[in-house]
CSV table of C-alpha atoms in Angstrom, one decimal:
chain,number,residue,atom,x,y,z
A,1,UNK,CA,12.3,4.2,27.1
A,2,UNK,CA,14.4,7.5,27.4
A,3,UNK,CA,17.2,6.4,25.0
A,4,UNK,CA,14.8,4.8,22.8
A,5,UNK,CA,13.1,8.3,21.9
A,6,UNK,CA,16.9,9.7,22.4
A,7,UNK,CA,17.8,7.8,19.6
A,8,UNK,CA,14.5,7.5,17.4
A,9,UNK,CA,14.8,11.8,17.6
A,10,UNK,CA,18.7,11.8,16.4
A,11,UNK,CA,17.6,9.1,13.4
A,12,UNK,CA,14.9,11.6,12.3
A,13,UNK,CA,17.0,14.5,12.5
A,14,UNK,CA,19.5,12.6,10.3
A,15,UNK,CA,17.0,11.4,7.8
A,16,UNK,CA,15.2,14.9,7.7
A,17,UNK,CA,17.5,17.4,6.1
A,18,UNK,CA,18.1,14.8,3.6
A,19,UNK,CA,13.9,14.6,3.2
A,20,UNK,CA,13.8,17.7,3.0
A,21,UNK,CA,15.9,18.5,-0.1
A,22,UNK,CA,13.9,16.0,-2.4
A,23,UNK,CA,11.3,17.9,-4.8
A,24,UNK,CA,7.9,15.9,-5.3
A,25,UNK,CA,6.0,16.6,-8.3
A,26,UNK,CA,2.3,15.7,-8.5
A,27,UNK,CA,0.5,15.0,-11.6
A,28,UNK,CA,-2.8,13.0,-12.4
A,29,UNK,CA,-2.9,9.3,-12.7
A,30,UNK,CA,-4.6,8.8,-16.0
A,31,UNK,CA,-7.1,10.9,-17.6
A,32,UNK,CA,-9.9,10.2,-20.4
A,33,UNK,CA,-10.3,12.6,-22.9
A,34,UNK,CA,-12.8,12.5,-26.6
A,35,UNK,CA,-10.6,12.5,-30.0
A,36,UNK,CA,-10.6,15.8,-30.9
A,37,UNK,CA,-11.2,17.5,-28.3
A,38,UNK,CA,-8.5,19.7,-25.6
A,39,UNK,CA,-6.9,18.7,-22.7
A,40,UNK,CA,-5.0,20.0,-19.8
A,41,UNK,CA,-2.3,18.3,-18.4
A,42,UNK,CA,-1.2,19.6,-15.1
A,43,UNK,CA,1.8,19.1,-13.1
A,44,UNK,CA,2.4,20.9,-9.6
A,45,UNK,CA,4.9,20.5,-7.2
A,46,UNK,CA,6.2,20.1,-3.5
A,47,UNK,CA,9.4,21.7,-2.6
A,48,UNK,CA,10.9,22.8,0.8
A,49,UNK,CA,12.5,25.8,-0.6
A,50,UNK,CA,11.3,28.9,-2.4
A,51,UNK,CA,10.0,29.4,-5.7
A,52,UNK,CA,13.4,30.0,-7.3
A,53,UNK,CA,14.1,32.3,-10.6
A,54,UNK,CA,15.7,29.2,-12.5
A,55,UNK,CA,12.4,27.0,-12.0
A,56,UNK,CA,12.6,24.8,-14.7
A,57,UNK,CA,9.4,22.2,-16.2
A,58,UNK,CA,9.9,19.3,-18.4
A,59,UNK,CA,7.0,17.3,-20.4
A,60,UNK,CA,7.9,14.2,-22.4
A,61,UNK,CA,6.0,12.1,-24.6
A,62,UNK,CA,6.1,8.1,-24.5
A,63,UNK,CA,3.5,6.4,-26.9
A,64,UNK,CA,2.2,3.5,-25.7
A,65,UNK,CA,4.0,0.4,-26.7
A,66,UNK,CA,7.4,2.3,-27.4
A,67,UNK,CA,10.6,2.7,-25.1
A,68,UNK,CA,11.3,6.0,-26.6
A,69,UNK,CA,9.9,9.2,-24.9
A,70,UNK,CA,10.8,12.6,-26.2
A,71,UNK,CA,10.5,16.1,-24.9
A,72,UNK,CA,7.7,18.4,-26.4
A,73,UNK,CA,7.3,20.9,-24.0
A,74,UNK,CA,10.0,22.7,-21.7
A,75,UNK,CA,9.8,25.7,-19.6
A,76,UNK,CA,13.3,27.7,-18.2
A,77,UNK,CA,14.6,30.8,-17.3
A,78,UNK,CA,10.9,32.3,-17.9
A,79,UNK,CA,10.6,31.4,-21.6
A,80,UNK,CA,8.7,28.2,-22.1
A,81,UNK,CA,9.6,26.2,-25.4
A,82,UNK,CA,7.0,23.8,-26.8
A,83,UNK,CA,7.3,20.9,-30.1
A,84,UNK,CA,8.1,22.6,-33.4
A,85,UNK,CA,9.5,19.9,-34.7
A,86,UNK,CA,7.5,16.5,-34.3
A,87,UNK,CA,3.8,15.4,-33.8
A,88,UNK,CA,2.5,17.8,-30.9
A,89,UNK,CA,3.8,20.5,-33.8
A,90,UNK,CA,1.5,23.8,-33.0
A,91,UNK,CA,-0.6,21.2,-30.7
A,92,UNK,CA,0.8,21.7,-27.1
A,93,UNK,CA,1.1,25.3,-25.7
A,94,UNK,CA,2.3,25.8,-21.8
A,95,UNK,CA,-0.3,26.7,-20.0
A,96,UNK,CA,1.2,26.8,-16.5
A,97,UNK,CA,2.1,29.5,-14.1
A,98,UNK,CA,5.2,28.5,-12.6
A,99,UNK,CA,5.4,31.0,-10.1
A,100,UNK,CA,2.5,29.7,-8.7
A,101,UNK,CA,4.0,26.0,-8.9
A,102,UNK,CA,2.1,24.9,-12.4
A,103,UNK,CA,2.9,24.0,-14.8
A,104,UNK,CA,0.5,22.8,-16.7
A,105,UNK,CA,0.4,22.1,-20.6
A,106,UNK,CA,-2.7,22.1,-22.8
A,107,UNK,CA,-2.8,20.0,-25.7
A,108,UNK,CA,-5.1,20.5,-28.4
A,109,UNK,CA,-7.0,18.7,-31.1
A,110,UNK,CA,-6.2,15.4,-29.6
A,111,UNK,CA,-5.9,11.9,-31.6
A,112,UNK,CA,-5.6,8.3,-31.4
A,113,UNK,CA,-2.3,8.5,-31.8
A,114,UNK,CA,-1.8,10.8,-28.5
A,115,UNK,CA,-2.4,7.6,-26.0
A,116,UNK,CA,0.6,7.3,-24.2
A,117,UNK,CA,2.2,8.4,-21.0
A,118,UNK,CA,3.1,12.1,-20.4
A,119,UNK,CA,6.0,12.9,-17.6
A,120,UNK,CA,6.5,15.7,-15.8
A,121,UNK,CA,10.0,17.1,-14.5
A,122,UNK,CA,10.5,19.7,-12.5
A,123,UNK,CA,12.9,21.2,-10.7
A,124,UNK,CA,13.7,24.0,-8.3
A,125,UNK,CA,17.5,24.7,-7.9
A,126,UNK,CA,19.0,23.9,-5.5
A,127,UNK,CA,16.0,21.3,-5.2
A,128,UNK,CA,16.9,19.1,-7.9
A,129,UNK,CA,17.0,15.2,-6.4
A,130,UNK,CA,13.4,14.0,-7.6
A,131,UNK,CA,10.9,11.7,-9.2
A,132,UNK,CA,9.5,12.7,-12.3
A,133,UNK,CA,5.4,12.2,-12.4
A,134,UNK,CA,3.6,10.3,-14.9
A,135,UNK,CA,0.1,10.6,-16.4
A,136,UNK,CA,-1.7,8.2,-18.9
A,137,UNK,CA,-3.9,9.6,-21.4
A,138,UNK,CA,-6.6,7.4,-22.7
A,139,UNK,CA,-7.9,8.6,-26.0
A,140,UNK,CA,-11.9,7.5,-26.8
A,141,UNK,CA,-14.1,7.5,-29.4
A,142,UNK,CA,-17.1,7.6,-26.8
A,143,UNK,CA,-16.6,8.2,-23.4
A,144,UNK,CA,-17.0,5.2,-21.2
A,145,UNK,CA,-18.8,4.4,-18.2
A,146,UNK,CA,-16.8,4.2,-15.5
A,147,UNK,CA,-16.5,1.3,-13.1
A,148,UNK,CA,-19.4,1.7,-10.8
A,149,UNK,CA,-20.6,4.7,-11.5
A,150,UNK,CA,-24.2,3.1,-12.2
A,151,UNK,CA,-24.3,0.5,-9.5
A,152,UNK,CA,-23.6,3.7,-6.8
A,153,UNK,CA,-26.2,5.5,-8.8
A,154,UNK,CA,-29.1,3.0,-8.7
A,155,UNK,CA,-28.2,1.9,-5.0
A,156,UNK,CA,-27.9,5.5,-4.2
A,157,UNK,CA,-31.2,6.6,-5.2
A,158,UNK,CA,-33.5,3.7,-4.5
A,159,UNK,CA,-31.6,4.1,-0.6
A,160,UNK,CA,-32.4,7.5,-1.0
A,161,UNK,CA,-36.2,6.5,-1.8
A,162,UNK,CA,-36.4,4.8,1.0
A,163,UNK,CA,-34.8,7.1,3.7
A,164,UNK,CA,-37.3,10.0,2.0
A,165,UNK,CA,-40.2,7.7,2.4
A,166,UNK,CA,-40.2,6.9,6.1
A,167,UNK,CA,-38.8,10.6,7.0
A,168,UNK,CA,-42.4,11.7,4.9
A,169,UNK,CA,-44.1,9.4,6.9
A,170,UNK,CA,-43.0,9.9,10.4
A,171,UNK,CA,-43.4,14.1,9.8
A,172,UNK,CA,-47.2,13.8,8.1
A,173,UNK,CA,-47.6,11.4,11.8
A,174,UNK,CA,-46.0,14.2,13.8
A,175,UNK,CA,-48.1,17.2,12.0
A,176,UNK,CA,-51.1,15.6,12.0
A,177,UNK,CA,-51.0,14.7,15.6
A,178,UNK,CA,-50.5,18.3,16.1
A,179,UNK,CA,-53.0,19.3,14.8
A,180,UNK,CA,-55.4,17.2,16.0
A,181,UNK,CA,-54.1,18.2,19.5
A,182,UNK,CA,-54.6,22.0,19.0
A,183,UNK,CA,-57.8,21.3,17.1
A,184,UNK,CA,-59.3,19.6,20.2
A,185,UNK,CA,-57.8,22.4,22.6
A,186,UNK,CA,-59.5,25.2,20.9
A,187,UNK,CA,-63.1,23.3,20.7
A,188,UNK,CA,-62.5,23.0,24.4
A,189,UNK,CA,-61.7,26.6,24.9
A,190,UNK,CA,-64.7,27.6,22.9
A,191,UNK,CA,-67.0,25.2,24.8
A,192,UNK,CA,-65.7,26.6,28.3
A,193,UNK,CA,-66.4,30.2,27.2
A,194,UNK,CA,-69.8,30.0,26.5
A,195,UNK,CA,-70.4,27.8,29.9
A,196,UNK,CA,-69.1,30.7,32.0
A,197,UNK,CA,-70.9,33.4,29.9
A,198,UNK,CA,-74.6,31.9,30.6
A,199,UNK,CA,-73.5,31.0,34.6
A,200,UNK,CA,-72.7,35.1,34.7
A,201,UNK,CA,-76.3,36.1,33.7
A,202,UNK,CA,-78.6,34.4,36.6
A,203,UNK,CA,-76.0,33.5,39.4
A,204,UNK,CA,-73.4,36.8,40.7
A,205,UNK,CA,-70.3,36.8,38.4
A,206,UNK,CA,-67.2,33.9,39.6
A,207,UNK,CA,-64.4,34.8,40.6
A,208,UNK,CA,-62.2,35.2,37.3
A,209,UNK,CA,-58.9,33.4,38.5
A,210,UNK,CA,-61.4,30.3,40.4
A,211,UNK,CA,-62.8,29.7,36.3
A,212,UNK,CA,-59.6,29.9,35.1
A,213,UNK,CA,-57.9,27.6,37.5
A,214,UNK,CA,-60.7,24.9,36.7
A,215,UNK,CA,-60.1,25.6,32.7
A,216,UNK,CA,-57.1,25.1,33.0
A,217,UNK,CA,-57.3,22.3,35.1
A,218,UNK,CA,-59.5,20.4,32.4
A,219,UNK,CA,-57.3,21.1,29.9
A,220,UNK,CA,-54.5,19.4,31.4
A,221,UNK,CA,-56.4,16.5,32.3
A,222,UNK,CA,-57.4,16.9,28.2
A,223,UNK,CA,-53.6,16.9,26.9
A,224,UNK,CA,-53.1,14.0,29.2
A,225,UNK,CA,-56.0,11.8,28.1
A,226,UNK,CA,-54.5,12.6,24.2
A,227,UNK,CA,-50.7,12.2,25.2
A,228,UNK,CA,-52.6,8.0,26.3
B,1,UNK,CA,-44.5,-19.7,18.3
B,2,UNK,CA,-44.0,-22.5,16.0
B,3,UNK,CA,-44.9,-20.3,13.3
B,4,UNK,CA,-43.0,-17.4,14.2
B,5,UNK,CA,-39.7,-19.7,14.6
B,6,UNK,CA,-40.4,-21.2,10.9
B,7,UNK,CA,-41.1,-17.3,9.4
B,8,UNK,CA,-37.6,-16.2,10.9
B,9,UNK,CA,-36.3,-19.7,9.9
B,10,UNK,CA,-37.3,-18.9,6.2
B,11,UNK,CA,-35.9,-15.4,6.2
B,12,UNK,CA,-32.9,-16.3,6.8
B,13,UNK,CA,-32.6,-18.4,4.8
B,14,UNK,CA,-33.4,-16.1,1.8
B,15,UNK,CA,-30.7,-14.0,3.3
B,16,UNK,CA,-28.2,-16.1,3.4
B,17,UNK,CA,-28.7,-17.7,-0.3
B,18,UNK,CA,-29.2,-13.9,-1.4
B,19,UNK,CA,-25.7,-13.2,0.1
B,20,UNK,CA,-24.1,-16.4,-1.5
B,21,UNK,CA,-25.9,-15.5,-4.9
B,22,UNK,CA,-24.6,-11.1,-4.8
B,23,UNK,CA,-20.8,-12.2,-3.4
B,24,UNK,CA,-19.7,-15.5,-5.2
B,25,UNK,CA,-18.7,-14.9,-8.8
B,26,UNK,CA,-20.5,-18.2,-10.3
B,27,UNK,CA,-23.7,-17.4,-11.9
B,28,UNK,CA,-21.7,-18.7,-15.2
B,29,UNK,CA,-19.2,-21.8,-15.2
B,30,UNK,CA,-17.3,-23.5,-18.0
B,31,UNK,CA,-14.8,-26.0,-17.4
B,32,UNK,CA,-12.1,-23.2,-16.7
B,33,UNK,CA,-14.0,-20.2,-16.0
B,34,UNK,CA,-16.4,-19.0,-13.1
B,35,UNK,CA,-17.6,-15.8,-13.9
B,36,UNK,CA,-20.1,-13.0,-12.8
B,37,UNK,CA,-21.3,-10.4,-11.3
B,38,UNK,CA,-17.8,-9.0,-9.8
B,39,UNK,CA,-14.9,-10.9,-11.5
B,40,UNK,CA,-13.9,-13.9,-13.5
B,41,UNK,CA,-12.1,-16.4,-11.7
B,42,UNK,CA,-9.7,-18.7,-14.8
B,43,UNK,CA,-8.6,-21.6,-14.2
B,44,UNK,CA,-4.8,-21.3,-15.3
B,45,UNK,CA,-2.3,-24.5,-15.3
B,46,UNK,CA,-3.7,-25.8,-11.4
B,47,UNK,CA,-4.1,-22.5,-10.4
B,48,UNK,CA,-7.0,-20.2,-9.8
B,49,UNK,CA,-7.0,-16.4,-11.2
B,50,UNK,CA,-9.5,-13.7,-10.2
B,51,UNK,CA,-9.6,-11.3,-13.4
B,52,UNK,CA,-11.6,-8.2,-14.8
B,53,UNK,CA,-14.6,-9.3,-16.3
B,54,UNK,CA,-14.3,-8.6,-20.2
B,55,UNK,CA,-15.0,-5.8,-21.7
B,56,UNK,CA,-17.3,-6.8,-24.1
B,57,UNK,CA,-19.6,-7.0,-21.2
B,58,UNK,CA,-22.4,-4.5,-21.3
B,59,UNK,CA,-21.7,-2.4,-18.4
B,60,UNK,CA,-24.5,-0.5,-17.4
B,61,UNK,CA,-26.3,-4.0,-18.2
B,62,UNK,CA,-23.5,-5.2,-15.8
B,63,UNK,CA,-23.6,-2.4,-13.2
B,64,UNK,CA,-27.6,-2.6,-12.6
B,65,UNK,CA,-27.2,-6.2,-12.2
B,66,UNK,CA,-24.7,-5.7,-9.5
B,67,UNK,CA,-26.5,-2.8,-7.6
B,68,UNK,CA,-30.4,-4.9,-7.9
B,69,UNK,CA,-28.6,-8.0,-6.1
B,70,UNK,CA,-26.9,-5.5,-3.8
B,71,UNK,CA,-30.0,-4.1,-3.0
B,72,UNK,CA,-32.0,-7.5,-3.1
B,73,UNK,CA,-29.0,-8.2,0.3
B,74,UNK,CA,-29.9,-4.6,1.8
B,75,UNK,CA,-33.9,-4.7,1.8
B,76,UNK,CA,-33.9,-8.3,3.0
B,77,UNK,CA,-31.8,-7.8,5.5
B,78,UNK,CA,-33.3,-4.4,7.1
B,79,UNK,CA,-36.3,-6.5,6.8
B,80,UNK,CA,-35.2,-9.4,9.5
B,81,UNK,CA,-35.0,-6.7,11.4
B,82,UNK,CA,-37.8,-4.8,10.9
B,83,UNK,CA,-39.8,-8.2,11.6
B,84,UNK,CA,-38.5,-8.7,14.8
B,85,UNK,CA,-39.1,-5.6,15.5
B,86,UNK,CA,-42.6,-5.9,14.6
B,87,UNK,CA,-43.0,-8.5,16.6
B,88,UNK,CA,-42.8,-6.8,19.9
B,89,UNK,CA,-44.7,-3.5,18.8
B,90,UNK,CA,-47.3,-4.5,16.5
B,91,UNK,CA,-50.8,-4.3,18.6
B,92,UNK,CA,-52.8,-7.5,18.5
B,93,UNK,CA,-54.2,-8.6,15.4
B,94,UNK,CA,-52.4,-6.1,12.8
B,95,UNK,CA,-50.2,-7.9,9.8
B,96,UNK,CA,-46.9,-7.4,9.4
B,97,UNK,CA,-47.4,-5.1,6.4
B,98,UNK,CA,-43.7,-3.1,6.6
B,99,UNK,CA,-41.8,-6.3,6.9
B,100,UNK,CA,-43.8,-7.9,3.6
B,101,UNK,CA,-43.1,-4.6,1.7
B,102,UNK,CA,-39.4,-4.8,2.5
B,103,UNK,CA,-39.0,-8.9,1.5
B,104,UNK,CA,-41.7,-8.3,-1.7
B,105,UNK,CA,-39.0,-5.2,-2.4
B,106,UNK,CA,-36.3,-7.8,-1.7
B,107,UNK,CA,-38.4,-10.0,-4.1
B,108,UNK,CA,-38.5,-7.6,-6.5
B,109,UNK,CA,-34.8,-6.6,-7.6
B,110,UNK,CA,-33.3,-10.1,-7.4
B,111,UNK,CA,-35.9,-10.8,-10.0
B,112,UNK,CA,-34.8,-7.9,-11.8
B,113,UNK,CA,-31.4,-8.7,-11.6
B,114,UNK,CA,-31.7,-12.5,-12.3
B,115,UNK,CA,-34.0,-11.2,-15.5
B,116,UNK,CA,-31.2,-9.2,-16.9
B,117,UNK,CA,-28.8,-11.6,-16.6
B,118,UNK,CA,-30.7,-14.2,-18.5
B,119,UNK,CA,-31.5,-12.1,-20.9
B,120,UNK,CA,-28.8,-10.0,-21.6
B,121,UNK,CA,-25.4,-12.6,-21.0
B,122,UNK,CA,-23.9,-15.4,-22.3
B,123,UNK,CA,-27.1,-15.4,-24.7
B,124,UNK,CA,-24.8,-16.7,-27.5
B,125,UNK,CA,-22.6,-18.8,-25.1
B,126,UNK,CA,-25.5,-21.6,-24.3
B,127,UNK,CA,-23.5,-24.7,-25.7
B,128,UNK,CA,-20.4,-23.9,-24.4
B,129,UNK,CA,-20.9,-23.5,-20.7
B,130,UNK,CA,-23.9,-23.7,-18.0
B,131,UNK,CA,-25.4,-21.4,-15.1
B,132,UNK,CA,-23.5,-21.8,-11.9
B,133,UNK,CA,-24.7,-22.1,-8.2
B,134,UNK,CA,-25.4,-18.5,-7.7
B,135,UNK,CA,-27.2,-17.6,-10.8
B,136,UNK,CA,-29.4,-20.9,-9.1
B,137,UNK,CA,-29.8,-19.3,-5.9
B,138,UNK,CA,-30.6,-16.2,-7.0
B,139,UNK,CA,-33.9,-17.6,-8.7
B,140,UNK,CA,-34.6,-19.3,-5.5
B,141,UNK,CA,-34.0,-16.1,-3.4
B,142,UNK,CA,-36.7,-14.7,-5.5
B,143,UNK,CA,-39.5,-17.6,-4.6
B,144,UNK,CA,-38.5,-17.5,-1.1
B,145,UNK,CA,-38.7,-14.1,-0.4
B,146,UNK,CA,-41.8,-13.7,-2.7
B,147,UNK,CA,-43.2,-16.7,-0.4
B,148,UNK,CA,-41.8,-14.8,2.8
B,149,UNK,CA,-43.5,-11.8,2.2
B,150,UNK,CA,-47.0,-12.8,1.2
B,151,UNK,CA,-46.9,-14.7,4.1
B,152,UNK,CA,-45.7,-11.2,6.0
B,153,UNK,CA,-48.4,-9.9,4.2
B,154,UNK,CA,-51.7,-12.4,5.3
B,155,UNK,CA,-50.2,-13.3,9.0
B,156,UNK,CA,-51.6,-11.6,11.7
B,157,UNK,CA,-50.1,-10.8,15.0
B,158,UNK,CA,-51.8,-13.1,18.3
């Protein structure tokens, strides 16, 4: 058992620095957007080393159906560089705050033609061995409903209903009991008083605590009758 | 007894043909295709594929569909449970009014959902294939557990 975890620990301390040195760079997984409107596209990453000066970002472009992708946006050495040249000309405009990890790009006054798949690149010398990220932009006309959105919606709710309903019912049950309960107590109370007020005239006055041991004592006998 | 036994009998039953009618994707067969309310299964060379179900489905047509038989299952079901329940603390003579309002609620959406479905799928498609087995059941879940709950609903407790 001993050599086992000897052995497991010196495996993981060989694969670890190696781990370690990999950059991961997250993006979305697809993302809807109507034609003509904006979008941001945003790309952050994971790296084991600090933010360094020569933090570089890469965005390409691959339309959908072609091999091809191209670059058409590019941030290094603190200047970013976006497409001047081809069809994101004046469209995409870096966004991102790479100091802070992002490095996002915004693409405006999107169009049919803009479905495709963006990647992201980045690196962080000396953190360079990585996986680029993808992200699939869907372009619509009208925005569809997703998947399931209405079945949780109408199950939701009519679940909800029902939950609501017996709550309401089982509170109005507790309250009214209550108050039926303290309603009876205090015609009780009222009763008792005016007993012991005509005894006090004719007879000498009782002693106080004797009529109040005996009120009491009928009103417990009272709650207990109700509690049946 | 007797009667109690053939109640929970006939609940059950309404159950279980509103589970096979929600979870098996044949309210519409062809020759090659067994479709609805989740998936499509196509028959392709000897094999069978489970697919998306088209597009040109209308989905929030499709998506109440799915959530009514859903909740058809759910209401039902809480309302075996509720009748037994009933059973041992209703006081003498009362009906089993809660268990009635959850099967006439169980009655209720599988009719909505079978109704929608009807009307609003494979409307153009009449020669070319015919309702499956669930699409069936689903029509008799609705009798049964319209059935089950006026009975729920005139019984009362010896």
């Amino acid at each position: 058992m001993l050599r086992v975890l000897a052995l497991a620990s010196v495996v993981l301390l060989g694969i670890a620095p190696q781990a370690s040195q990999a950059i991961t760079v997250y993006t979305s997984w697809e993302r809807h957007a109507l034609v003509g409107s904006d979008i941001r596209l945003s790309c952050t990453f994971f790296s084991w080393r600090s933010i360094s000066e020569d933090v570089s970002f890469t965005w390409r472009y691959r339309p959908d159906g072609s091999k091809d992708s191209i670059s058409i946006a590019h941030f290094a050495g603190g200047e970013a560089y976006t497409d001047n040249k081809g069809v994101f000309k004046d469209r995409v405009e870096f966004v991102g705050n790479p100091k802070r990890r992002d490095g996002s790009i915004l693409i405006k006054n999107l169009d049919f033609s803009d479905n495709g798949t963006f990647t992201c690149d980045a690196k962080n010398p000396p953190d360079i061995v990585g996986r680029p990220s993808s992200v699939r932009l869907l372009v619509f006309e009208n925005l569809p409903i997703q998947a399931g959105v209405i079945t949780g919606a109408i199950i939701g709710v009519v679940l909800g209903l029902l939950v609501l309903i017996v709550v309401i019912y089982y509170l109005m049950r507790f309250l009214v009991a209550r108050r039926v309960f303290s309603l009876s107590v205090s015609k009780h109370g009222k009763k008792k008083k005016e007993g012991s007020q005509q005894r006090q005239g004719p007879a000498p006055p009782a002693d106080p605590s004797k009529v109040k041991a005996a009120a009491s004592e009928k009103k417990k006998q009272e709650s207990r009758k109700d509690k049946k | 007894m007797l009667v109690l036994v053939a109640l929970s009998v006939l609940h059950l039953a309404a159950i279980i043909l509103l589970l096979v009618a929600t979870i098996d994707n044949a309210w519409w067969v062809t020759s090659t295709t067994s479709t609805d309310v989740w998936g499509r299964w196509m028959l392709t060379g000897n094999k069978w594929n489970l697919t998306d179900l088209p597009a040109s489905y209308p989905p929030d047509y499709l998506q109440a569909v799915q959530a009514t038989t859903v909740l058809a299952c759910i209401f039902s079901i809480i309302g075996l449970f509720v009748f037994i329940a009933q059973l041992f603390t209703l006081p003498k003579g009362n009906r089993f009014t809660v268990s009635g309002v959850f099967q006439v609620l169980a009655s209720l959406f599988i009719m909505i959902a079978a109704s929608i479905y009807t009307d609003r799928f494979h409307a153009n498609e009449r020669s070319i294939g015919n309702y499956g087995h669930s699409f069936i059941l689903a029509w008799i879940a609705f009798g049964l557990t319209f059935i089950s709950s006026i009975v729920y609903f005139v019984l009362r407790k010896k």
